[in-house]
Amino acid sequence: MKYERKVIDPEQIRRQEQICAEIFDVVTADGKRPLAMVDTYGCQQNEADSEKIRGYLAEMGYGFTQDEFQADVIVVNTCAVREHAEMRVLGNVGALNHSKKARPSQIVAVCGCMVQQEHMAEKIKKSYPVVDLVFGPHELWRFPELLQRVMRKGKRVFATEKNLGAVVEGIPQQREGKVKAWLSIMYGCNNFCTYCVVPYVRGRERSREPEQVVAEARELVAQGYKEITLLGQNVNSYGKDLDSEVDFADLIRMVNAIPGDFLIRFMTSHPKDATEKLFQTMAECEKCAHQLHLPVQAGNDRILKAMNRSYTREKYLQQVALARRYMPDLVLTTDIIVGFPGETEEEFADTLSLCEEVRYDAMFTFIYSKRVGTPAASMPDPYTRADKQKHFDALTELSNRISGEKHREYEGKTLRVLIDGETGREEYNLSSRTNGGRLVHLKGDPAWIGRFADVTITASNTWALYGEIGGNAE
Ligand code: 5AD
Ligand code: SF4
Protein backbone atom coordinates (compact mmCIF):
# COMPACT_ATOMS: atom_id res chain seq x y z
CA MET A 1 0.00 0.00 0.00
CA LYS A 2 1.46 3.38 -0.98
CA TYR A 3 1.47 5.86 1.88
CA GLU A 4 0.34 9.44 1.31
CA ARG A 5 1.49 11.92 3.94
CA LYS A 6 -1.51 12.87 6.04
CA VAL A 7 -1.78 15.88 8.34
CA ILE A 8 -4.47 16.16 11.00
CA ASP A 9 -6.42 19.40 10.62
CA PRO A 10 -5.54 21.76 13.54
CA GLU A 11 -9.28 22.32 13.90
CA GLN A 12 -9.54 18.71 15.09
CA ILE A 13 -7.03 19.36 17.87
CA ARG A 14 -8.96 22.46 18.92
CA ARG A 15 -12.02 20.22 19.16
CA GLN A 16 -10.10 17.82 21.41
CA GLU A 17 -9.14 20.75 23.63
CA GLN A 18 -12.79 21.75 23.76
CA ILE A 19 -13.55 18.22 24.97
CA CYS A 20 -10.82 18.64 27.61
CA ALA A 21 -12.70 21.70 28.86
CA GLU A 22 -15.96 19.71 28.98
CA ILE A 23 -14.26 16.91 30.94
CA PHE A 24 -12.74 19.56 33.26
CA ASP A 25 -16.21 20.82 34.19
CA VAL A 26 -17.39 17.30 35.03
CA VAL A 27 -14.38 15.97 36.94
CA THR A 28 -13.76 19.10 39.01
CA ALA A 29 -17.45 19.76 39.75
CA ASP A 30 -17.05 18.71 43.41
CA GLY A 31 -14.26 21.25 43.90
CA LYS A 32 -11.58 18.57 44.36
CA ARG A 33 -8.65 18.02 42.06
CA PRO A 34 -8.82 14.58 40.39
CA LEU A 35 -5.60 12.62 39.90
CA ALA A 36 -4.13 10.69 36.99
CA MET A 37 -1.23 8.28 36.66
CA VAL A 38 0.70 7.79 33.41
CA ASP A 39 3.01 4.79 33.29
CA THR A 40 5.42 4.59 30.35
CA TYR A 41 7.33 1.63 28.91
CA GLY A 42 9.84 1.53 26.07
CA CYS A 43 11.68 4.16 24.10
CA GLN A 44 12.04 7.96 24.20
CA GLN A 45 9.39 8.29 21.54
CA ASN A 46 6.98 6.76 24.03
CA GLU A 47 8.19 9.14 26.75
CA ALA A 48 7.44 12.00 24.35
CA ASP A 49 3.96 10.56 23.65
CA SER A 50 3.27 10.30 27.38
CA GLU A 51 4.09 13.99 27.74
CA LYS A 52 1.25 14.68 25.30
CA ILE A 53 -1.13 12.42 27.21
CA ARG A 54 -0.19 14.32 30.38
CA GLY A 55 -0.69 17.58 28.50
CA TYR A 56 -4.26 16.63 27.66
CA LEU A 57 -4.91 15.30 31.19
CA ALA A 58 -3.62 18.57 32.70
CA GLU A 59 -6.07 20.49 30.50
CA MET A 60 -8.83 18.22 31.80
CA GLY A 61 -7.93 19.37 35.32
CA TYR A 62 -6.02 16.31 36.51
CA GLY A 63 -3.07 16.46 38.87
CA PHE A 64 -0.56 13.60 38.76
CA THR A 65 0.30 10.74 41.09
CA GLN A 66 2.50 7.65 41.01
CA ASP A 67 0.15 5.75 43.30
CA GLU A 68 -2.45 3.69 41.45
CA PHE A 69 -4.69 3.67 44.54
CA GLN A 70 -5.00 7.47 44.37
CA ALA A 71 -5.58 7.70 40.62
CA ASP A 72 -8.95 8.40 38.99
CA VAL A 73 -7.48 7.75 35.55
CA ILE A 74 -4.58 5.42 34.76
CA VAL A 75 -2.90 5.42 31.36
CA VAL A 76 -0.38 2.68 30.58
CA ASN A 77 1.68 3.58 27.50
CA THR A 78 3.14 0.34 26.19
CA CYS A 79 6.03 -0.97 24.06
CA ALA A 80 6.03 -3.91 21.63
CA VAL A 81 9.71 -4.19 20.72
CA ARG A 82 10.39 -7.25 22.90
CA GLU A 83 8.28 -9.84 24.64
CA HIS A 84 9.78 -9.03 28.03
CA ALA A 85 8.28 -5.52 28.02
CA GLU A 86 4.89 -6.90 26.98
CA MET A 87 4.93 -9.42 29.83
CA ARG A 88 5.72 -6.68 32.33
CA VAL A 89 2.87 -4.54 30.99
CA LEU A 90 0.37 -7.39 31.15
CA GLY A 91 1.44 -8.29 34.69
CA ASN A 92 1.12 -4.71 35.86
CA VAL A 93 -2.20 -4.10 34.08
CA GLY A 94 -3.61 -7.31 35.63
CA ALA A 95 -2.56 -6.05 39.07
CA LEU A 96 -4.68 -2.91 38.59
CA ASN A 97 -7.64 -5.09 39.61
CA HIS A 98 -6.74 -4.20 43.19
CA SER A 99 -6.82 -0.43 42.77
CA LYS A 100 -9.98 -0.62 40.70
CA LYS A 101 -11.70 -2.70 43.39
CA ALA A 102 -10.77 -0.05 45.95
CA ARG A 103 -11.92 2.75 43.63
CA PRO A 104 -14.59 1.38 41.26
CA SER A 105 -14.89 4.64 39.29
CA GLN A 106 -11.25 4.37 38.25
CA ILE A 107 -10.72 4.41 34.46
CA VAL A 108 -7.88 2.27 33.10
CA ALA A 109 -6.52 3.01 29.62
CA VAL A 110 -3.82 1.04 27.78
CA CYS A 111 -2.23 2.68 24.74
CA GLY A 112 0.88 2.59 22.58
CA CYS A 113 2.64 0.07 20.37
CA MET A 114 1.70 -3.15 22.15
CA VAL A 115 -2.03 -2.67 21.67
CA GLN A 116 -1.66 -1.64 18.03
CA GLN A 117 -0.99 -5.35 17.41
CA GLU A 118 -4.30 -7.05 16.71
CA HIS A 119 -3.60 -10.13 18.82
CA MET A 120 -2.75 -7.97 21.84
CA ALA A 121 -5.85 -5.79 21.54
CA GLU A 122 -7.87 -9.05 21.40
CA LYS A 123 -6.09 -10.46 24.42
CA ILE A 124 -6.92 -7.36 26.46
CA LYS A 125 -10.51 -7.42 25.27
CA LYS A 126 -10.92 -11.04 26.36
CA SER A 127 -8.71 -11.45 29.40
CA TYR A 128 -8.30 -8.01 31.01
CA PRO A 129 -11.78 -6.69 31.88
CA VAL A 130 -10.12 -4.12 34.17
CA VAL A 131 -9.18 -2.15 31.03
CA ASP A 132 -11.78 0.43 29.90
CA LEU A 133 -9.98 2.09 27.01
CA VAL A 134 -7.47 0.82 24.46
CA PHE A 135 -5.93 3.04 21.78
CA GLY A 136 -2.96 2.73 19.44
CA PRO A 137 -0.29 5.37 18.71
CA HIS A 138 -2.29 6.71 15.75
CA GLU A 139 -5.25 7.63 17.96
CA LEU A 140 -3.33 9.50 20.64
CA TRP A 141 -4.36 12.89 19.27
CA ARG A 142 -8.02 12.05 19.99
CA PHE A 143 -7.47 10.68 23.52
CA PRO A 144 -9.87 13.30 25.04
CA GLU A 145 -12.70 12.20 22.77
CA LEU A 146 -12.09 8.51 23.53
CA LEU A 147 -11.90 9.12 27.27
CA GLN A 148 -15.10 11.16 27.18
CA ARG A 149 -16.83 8.30 25.39
CA VAL A 150 -15.84 5.92 28.20
CA MET A 151 -16.99 8.44 30.82
CA ARG A 152 -20.34 9.11 29.17
CA LYS A 153 -21.31 5.63 28.05
CA GLY A 154 -19.64 3.58 30.78
CA LYS A 155 -18.66 1.08 28.06
CA ARG A 156 -15.27 -0.19 26.99
CA VAL A 157 -13.76 1.61 23.98
CA PHE A 158 -11.21 0.07 21.58
CA ALA A 159 -9.51 2.27 18.95
CA THR A 160 -6.74 0.28 17.28
CA GLU A 161 -7.73 0.11 13.61
CA LYS A 162 -4.95 -0.44 11.07
CA ASN A 163 -3.43 2.91 10.16
CA LEU A 164 -0.24 4.13 8.52
CA GLY A 165 -0.20 7.31 10.57
CA ALA A 166 -0.39 11.06 10.19
CA VAL A 167 1.45 14.17 11.32
CA VAL A 168 -0.21 15.99 14.19
CA GLU A 169 0.66 19.45 15.47
CA GLY A 170 -0.57 21.40 18.46
CA ILE A 171 -1.23 18.75 21.11
CA PRO A 172 -0.54 20.29 24.54
CA GLN A 173 2.52 18.83 26.22
CA GLN A 174 3.44 18.51 29.86
CA ARG A 175 7.18 17.87 29.92
CA GLU A 176 8.78 15.74 32.60
CA GLY A 177 11.81 17.89 33.45
CA LYS A 178 13.02 21.45 33.19
CA VAL A 179 16.52 20.80 31.83
CA LYS A 180 16.21 18.18 29.08
CA ALA A 181 13.47 17.96 26.48
CA TRP A 182 12.45 15.42 23.87
CA LEU A 183 11.47 16.85 20.52
CA SER A 184 9.92 14.45 17.99
CA ILE A 185 10.92 15.42 14.46
CA MET A 186 9.37 12.47 12.66
CA TYR A 187 7.29 9.40 13.27
CA GLY A 188 7.17 5.83 11.96
CA CYS A 189 9.67 3.64 10.16
CA ASN A 190 9.98 2.37 6.58
CA ASN A 191 12.87 -0.01 7.02
CA PHE A 192 11.22 -3.29 7.90
CA CYS A 193 14.19 -4.90 9.57
CA THR A 194 13.00 -8.50 9.66
CA TYR A 195 12.98 -8.83 13.48
CA CYS A 196 11.24 -5.52 14.22
CA VAL A 197 7.59 -4.81 14.91
CA VAL A 198 7.92 -1.01 14.83
CA PRO A 199 6.97 -0.41 11.16
CA TYR A 200 3.77 -2.41 11.72
CA VAL A 201 2.65 -0.48 14.79
CA ARG A 202 3.99 3.03 14.19
CA GLY A 203 3.22 3.33 10.50
CA ARG A 204 5.22 4.92 7.69
CA GLU A 205 7.93 7.54 8.03
CA ARG A 206 6.56 11.05 8.13
CA SER A 207 8.41 14.20 9.04
CA ARG A 208 7.21 17.35 10.76
CA GLU A 209 7.74 20.53 8.77
CA PRO A 210 11.14 22.08 9.64
CA GLU A 211 9.46 25.37 10.62
CA GLN A 212 7.38 23.52 13.23
CA VAL A 213 10.44 21.75 14.64
CA VAL A 214 12.44 24.96 14.82
CA ALA A 215 9.55 26.87 16.42
CA GLU A 216 9.24 24.19 19.11
CA ALA A 217 13.01 24.19 19.73
CA ARG A 218 12.97 27.99 20.00
CA GLU A 219 10.16 27.78 22.54
CA LEU A 220 12.09 25.18 24.58
CA VAL A 221 15.19 27.37 24.65
CA ALA A 222 13.03 30.34 25.72
CA GLN A 223 11.65 28.20 28.55
CA GLY A 224 15.19 27.53 29.74
CA TYR A 225 15.78 23.97 28.50
CA LYS A 226 19.48 23.26 28.11
CA GLU A 227 19.37 20.05 26.13
CA ILE A 228 17.11 19.15 23.22
CA THR A 229 17.05 15.60 21.87
CA LEU A 230 15.65 15.35 18.36
CA LEU A 231 13.72 12.09 18.15
CA GLY A 232 12.78 9.75 15.36
CA GLN A 233 12.95 6.03 14.64
CA ASN A 234 15.45 6.86 11.92
CA VAL A 235 16.33 10.57 12.00
CA ASN A 236 18.64 10.23 9.01
CA SER A 237 15.69 9.90 6.67
CA TYR A 238 14.14 13.12 8.00
CA GLY A 239 12.58 15.23 5.25
CA LYS A 240 12.46 12.58 2.54
CA ASP A 241 8.67 12.76 2.55
CA LEU A 242 8.52 16.58 2.52
CA ASP A 243 8.28 18.88 -0.50
CA SER A 244 11.09 21.04 0.86
CA GLU A 245 14.73 20.11 0.30
CA VAL A 246 15.61 20.14 4.00
CA ASP A 247 17.39 17.00 5.22
CA PHE A 248 18.43 16.02 8.73
CA ALA A 249 21.80 17.77 8.59
CA ASP A 250 20.05 20.97 7.45
CA LEU A 251 17.62 20.64 10.33
CA ILE A 252 20.48 20.39 12.83
CA ARG A 253 21.95 23.57 11.35
CA MET A 254 18.60 25.35 11.69
CA VAL A 255 18.24 24.34 15.36
CA ASN A 256 21.89 25.20 15.98
CA ALA A 257 21.21 28.74 14.72
CA ILE A 258 18.73 29.42 17.54
CA PRO A 259 20.46 31.83 19.97
CA GLY A 260 21.20 30.50 23.47
CA ASP A 261 23.42 28.10 25.37
CA PHE A 262 22.00 24.64 24.84
CA LEU A 263 22.97 21.20 23.50
CA ILE A 264 21.48 19.31 20.58
CA ARG A 265 21.36 15.52 20.70
CA PHE A 266 19.46 13.11 18.48
CA MET A 267 18.46 9.50 18.10
CA THR A 268 18.25 7.02 16.41
CA SER A 269 20.44 6.94 13.30
CA HIS A 270 20.25 4.12 10.81
CA PRO A 271 23.74 3.36 9.45
CA LYS A 272 22.43 2.94 5.92
CA ASP A 273 21.48 6.63 5.66
CA ALA A 274 24.08 8.35 7.83
CA THR A 275 25.92 10.72 5.48
CA GLU A 276 29.23 12.53 5.41
CA LYS A 277 27.19 15.73 5.34
CA LEU A 278 25.68 14.74 8.70
CA PHE A 279 29.10 14.11 10.32
CA GLN A 280 30.46 17.36 8.93
CA THR A 281 27.42 19.25 10.20
CA MET A 282 27.77 17.69 13.66
CA ALA A 283 31.43 18.73 13.72
CA GLU A 284 30.67 22.29 12.58
CA CYS A 285 27.63 23.05 14.73
CA GLU A 286 28.92 24.13 18.12
CA LYS A 287 25.71 23.17 19.92
CA CYS A 288 25.53 19.67 18.50
CA ALA A 289 26.84 16.99 20.87
CA HIS A 290 29.56 14.75 19.50
CA GLN A 291 27.48 11.72 20.25
CA LEU A 292 26.15 9.13 17.85
CA HIS A 293 23.90 6.18 18.59
CA LEU A 294 24.48 3.99 15.55
CA PRO A 295 22.86 0.59 16.01
CA VAL A 296 24.86 -2.10 14.22
CA GLN A 297 22.68 -5.03 15.41
CA ALA A 298 25.21 -7.67 14.24
CA GLY A 299 28.77 -7.94 12.93
CA ASN A 300 28.25 -10.67 10.37
CA ASP A 301 27.19 -10.00 6.77
CA ARG A 302 24.88 -13.01 6.41
CA ILE A 303 23.01 -12.00 9.56
CA LEU A 304 22.88 -8.33 8.54
CA LYS A 305 21.35 -9.41 5.24
CA ALA A 306 18.84 -11.70 6.93
CA MET A 307 17.95 -8.75 9.18
CA ASN A 308 17.41 -6.57 6.08
CA ARG A 309 19.74 -3.91 7.42
CA SER A 310 20.99 -2.79 3.96
CA TYR A 311 24.66 -2.39 4.92
CA THR A 312 27.65 -4.67 5.36
CA ARG A 313 30.12 -4.88 8.21
CA GLU A 314 32.67 -3.18 5.96
CA LYS A 315 30.33 -0.30 5.10
CA TYR A 316 29.46 0.16 8.79
CA LEU A 317 33.12 0.29 9.79
CA GLN A 318 33.75 2.88 7.08
CA GLN A 319 30.92 5.01 8.48
CA VAL A 320 32.45 4.85 11.95
CA ALA A 321 35.90 5.78 10.63
CA LEU A 322 34.42 8.70 8.70
CA ALA A 323 32.45 9.98 11.69
CA ARG A 324 35.57 9.77 13.86
CA ARG A 325 37.62 11.61 11.26
CA TYR A 326 35.24 14.58 11.60
CA MET A 327 34.88 14.18 15.39
CA PRO A 328 37.89 12.55 17.05
CA ASP A 329 36.12 12.95 20.43
CA LEU A 330 32.93 11.24 19.21
CA VAL A 331 31.07 9.16 21.80
CA LEU A 332 29.67 6.18 19.96
CA THR A 333 26.99 3.79 21.22
CA THR A 334 25.09 0.95 19.59
CA ASP A 335 22.33 -1.65 19.83
CA ILE A 336 23.04 -5.32 19.26
CA ILE A 337 20.73 -8.29 18.93
CA VAL A 338 22.12 -11.63 20.04
CA GLY A 339 20.59 -14.91 18.87
CA PHE A 340 18.85 -13.77 15.69
CA PRO A 341 17.27 -16.94 14.15
CA GLY A 342 20.01 -19.26 12.93
CA GLU A 343 22.96 -17.16 14.18
CA THR A 344 25.89 -19.58 14.56
CA GLU A 345 28.84 -19.53 16.91
CA GLU A 346 31.08 -18.18 14.12
CA GLU A 347 28.58 -15.51 13.11
CA PHE A 348 28.31 -14.35 16.71
CA ALA A 349 32.11 -14.25 16.91
CA ASP A 350 31.96 -11.64 14.12
CA THR A 351 29.81 -9.44 16.37
CA LEU A 352 32.36 -9.77 19.17
CA SER A 353 35.22 -8.87 16.84
CA LEU A 354 33.35 -5.88 15.43
CA CYS A 355 32.79 -4.57 18.94
CA GLU A 356 36.47 -5.05 19.79
CA GLU A 357 37.34 -3.15 16.66
CA VAL A 358 34.93 -0.24 17.12
CA ARG A 359 35.29 0.03 20.93
CA TYR A 360 31.89 1.51 21.68
CA ASP A 361 31.52 3.80 24.67
CA ALA A 362 28.38 1.85 25.57
CA MET A 363 26.36 -0.96 24.04
CA PHE A 364 22.71 -1.84 24.47
CA THR A 365 22.44 -5.57 24.02
CA PHE A 366 19.27 -7.62 23.57
CA ILE A 367 18.45 -11.27 23.13
CA TYR A 368 16.35 -11.73 19.99
CA SER A 369 12.64 -11.75 20.77
CA LYS A 370 10.20 -13.27 18.29
CA ARG A 371 7.56 -10.73 17.17
CA VAL A 372 4.25 -11.84 15.66
CA GLY A 373 3.89 -10.99 11.96
CA THR A 374 7.56 -10.16 11.28
CA PRO A 375 9.56 -12.13 8.66
CA ALA A 376 12.13 -13.34 11.22
CA ALA A 377 9.36 -15.01 13.22
CA SER A 378 9.09 -17.71 10.54
CA MET A 379 12.84 -18.25 10.07
CA PRO A 380 14.29 -21.52 11.43
CA ASP A 381 15.73 -20.92 14.89
CA PRO A 382 17.53 -24.09 16.00
CA TYR A 383 19.52 -22.59 18.88
CA THR A 384 18.36 -22.81 22.48
CA ARG A 385 17.79 -20.00 24.90
CA ALA A 386 20.82 -21.25 26.85
CA ASP A 387 23.05 -20.91 23.73
CA LYS A 388 21.83 -17.36 23.25
CA GLN A 389 22.27 -16.50 26.92
CA LYS A 390 25.89 -17.68 26.72
CA HIS A 391 26.52 -15.31 23.79
CA PHE A 392 24.67 -12.51 25.52
CA ASP A 393 26.83 -12.90 28.64
CA ALA A 394 30.02 -12.90 26.58
CA LEU A 395 28.95 -9.71 24.82
CA THR A 396 27.95 -8.03 28.08
CA GLU A 397 31.34 -8.86 29.53
CA LEU A 398 33.10 -7.38 26.52
CA SER A 399 30.91 -4.29 26.60
CA ASN A 400 31.54 -3.72 30.31
CA ARG A 401 35.27 -4.18 29.92
CA ILE A 402 35.50 -1.66 27.07
CA SER A 403 33.22 0.88 28.80
CA GLY A 404 35.36 0.57 31.95
CA GLU A 405 38.57 1.08 29.96
CA LYS A 406 37.14 4.06 28.10
CA HIS A 407 35.92 5.58 31.34
CA ARG A 408 39.37 5.24 32.90
CA GLU A 409 40.78 7.31 30.04
CA TYR A 410 38.66 10.23 31.29
CA GLU A 411 40.36 10.31 34.71
CA GLY A 412 42.33 13.49 35.26
CA LYS A 413 40.64 15.27 32.35
CA THR A 414 38.49 18.39 32.66
CA LEU A 415 35.24 18.39 30.71
CA ARG A 416 32.17 20.52 30.30
CA VAL A 417 29.03 18.87 31.65
CA LEU A 418 25.37 19.75 31.98
CA ILE A 419 24.13 19.20 35.54
CA ASP A 420 20.75 17.57 35.11
CA GLY A 421 19.44 16.21 38.41
CA GLU A 422 19.89 14.76 41.86
CA THR A 423 21.05 11.20 42.49
CA GLY A 424 19.46 10.82 45.92
CA ARG A 425 22.84 9.78 47.33
CA GLU A 426 24.78 11.79 49.83
CA GLU A 427 28.36 11.51 48.63
CA TYR A 428 27.70 12.30 44.98
CA ASN A 429 24.38 14.10 45.11
CA LEU A 430 24.23 15.50 41.56
CA SER A 431 24.14 13.83 38.18
CA SER A 432 25.40 15.36 34.98
CA ARG A 433 26.26 14.41 31.41
CA THR A 434 29.31 15.17 29.31
CA ASN A 435 28.83 16.66 25.87
CA GLY A 436 29.11 13.08 24.56
CA GLY A 437 26.39 11.91 26.95
CA ARG A 438 28.48 10.02 29.54
CA LEU A 439 27.12 10.08 33.08
CA VAL A 440 29.16 12.02 35.67
CA HIS A 441 28.31 12.01 39.38
CA LEU A 442 29.22 15.16 41.31
CA LYS A 443 28.93 16.77 44.68
CA GLY A 444 27.41 20.23 44.73
CA ASP A 445 24.54 22.59 45.28
CA PRO A 446 21.20 21.38 43.84
CA ALA A 447 20.66 24.99 42.74
CA TRP A 448 23.20 24.22 40.00
CA ILE A 449 20.81 21.84 38.24
CA GLY A 450 20.30 23.15 34.72
CA ARG A 451 23.75 24.74 34.50
CA PHE A 452 26.85 23.85 32.54
CA ALA A 453 30.06 23.37 34.52
CA ASP A 454 33.69 22.39 34.03
CA VAL A 455 34.39 19.19 35.88
CA THR A 456 37.61 17.29 36.58
CA ILE A 457 37.12 13.53 36.47
CA THR A 458 38.56 11.92 39.59
CA ALA A 459 37.30 8.32 39.41
CA SER A 460 35.29 5.97 37.21
CA ASN A 461 33.74 2.54 36.87
CA THR A 462 31.98 0.62 34.10
CA TRP A 463 28.81 2.68 34.25
CA ALA A 464 29.78 6.18 35.33
CA LEU A 465 32.39 8.84 35.90
CA TYR A 466 32.91 10.76 39.14
CA GLY A 467 34.08 14.33 39.16
CA GLU A 468 34.70 17.58 40.98
CA ILE A 469 33.40 20.93 39.90
CA GLY A 470 36.16 23.50 39.43
CA GLY A 471 34.72 26.80 40.68
CA ASN A 472 31.07 27.68 40.29
CA ALA A 473 28.71 26.34 37.70
CA GLU A 474 27.86 28.87 34.97
N1 5AD B 1 14.26 -8.64 19.56
C1 5AD B 1 15.29 -8.10 20.25
N2 5AD B 1 15.67 -6.83 20.12
C2 5AD B 1 14.99 -6.05 19.25
N3 5AD B 1 15.15 -4.77 18.90
C3 5AD B 1 14.20 -4.45 18.00
N4 5AD B 1 13.44 -5.53 17.74
C4 5AD B 1 13.91 -6.53 18.51
C5 5AD B 1 13.55 -7.90 18.67
N5 5AD B 1 12.55 -8.44 18.00
C6 5AD B 1 16.22 -3.92 19.43
C7 5AD B 1 17.11 -3.40 18.32
C8 5AD B 1 16.74 -1.94 18.25
C9 5AD B 1 16.39 -1.67 19.70
C10 5AD B 1 15.56 -0.45 19.91
O1 5AD B 1 15.67 -2.81 20.09
O2 5AD B 1 18.46 -3.56 18.72
O3 5AD B 1 17.78 -1.12 17.79
FE1 SF4 C 1 12.87 -1.38 13.78
FE2 SF4 C 1 14.74 -1.32 11.89
FE3 SF4 C 1 12.85 0.62 11.97
FE4 SF4 C 1 14.74 0.52 13.87
S1 SF4 C 1 15.08 0.90 11.68
S2 SF4 C 1 12.52 0.81 14.20
S3 SF4 C 1 15.09 -1.68 14.11
S4 SF4 C 1 12.51 -1.55 11.54
PDB file of C-alpha atoms and ligand atoms in Angstrom, residues 81-82 195-196 295 297 335-337 366-369 371, ligand 1:
ATOM      1  CA  VAL A  81       9.708  -4.191  20.718  1.00  0.00           C
ATOM      2  CA  ARG A  82      10.393  -7.250  22.895  1.00  0.00           C
ATOM      3  CA  TYR A 195      12.978  -8.830  13.478  1.00  0.00           C
ATOM      4  CA  CYS A 196      11.235  -5.522  14.220  1.00  0.00           C
ATOM      5  CA  PRO A 295      22.862   0.587  16.006  1.00  0.00           C
ATOM      6  CA  GLN A 297      22.685  -5.033  15.414  1.00  0.00           C
ATOM      7  CA  ASP A 335      22.327  -1.646  19.835  1.00  0.00           C
ATOM      8  CA  ILE A 336      23.040  -5.320  19.264  1.00  0.00           C
ATOM      9  CA  ILE A 337      20.727  -8.286  18.927  1.00  0.00           C
ATOM     10  CA  PHE A 366      19.273  -7.624  23.572  1.00  0.00           C
ATOM     11  CA  ILE A 367      18.452 -11.268  23.127  1.00  0.00           C
ATOM     12  CA  TYR A 368      16.345 -11.734  19.994  1.00  0.00           C
ATOM     13  CA  SER A 369      12.637 -11.750  20.771  1.00  0.00           C
ATOM     14  CA  ARG A 371       7.561 -10.735  17.166  1.00  0.00           C
TER      15      ARG A 371
HETATM   16  N1  5AD B   1      14.256  -8.636  19.555  1.00  0.00           N
HETATM   17  C1  5AD B   1      15.289  -8.104  20.250  1.00  0.00           C
HETATM   18  N2  5AD B   1      15.674  -6.829  20.121  1.00  0.00           N
HETATM   19  C2  5AD B   1      14.995  -6.053  19.250  1.00  0.00           C
HETATM   20  N3  5AD B   1      15.148  -4.768  18.899  1.00  0.00           N
HETATM   21  C3  5AD B   1      14.200  -4.452  18.002  1.00  0.00           C
HETATM   22  N4  5AD B   1      13.437  -5.531  17.736  1.00  0.00           N
HETATM   23  C4  5AD B   1      13.914  -6.530  18.509  1.00  0.00           C
HETATM   24  C5  5AD B   1      13.555  -7.897  18.670  1.00  0.00           C
HETATM   25  N5  5AD B   1      12.552  -8.444  17.999  1.00  0.00           N
HETATM   26  C6  5AD B   1      16.223  -3.923  19.434  1.00  0.00           C
HETATM   27  C7  5AD B   1      17.112  -3.396  18.320  1.00  0.00           C
HETATM   28  C8  5AD B   1      16.735  -1.944  18.255  1.00  0.00           C
HETATM   29  C9  5AD B   1      16.386  -1.673  19.699  1.00  0.00           C
HETATM   30  C10 5AD B   1      15.555  -0.454  19.908  1.00  0.00           C
HETATM   31  O1  5AD B   1      15.671  -2.813  20.087  1.00  0.00           O
HETATM   32  O2  5AD B   1      18.456  -3.559  18.716  1.00  0.00           O
HETATM   33  O3  5AD B   1      17.776  -1.123  17.789  1.00  0.00           O
END
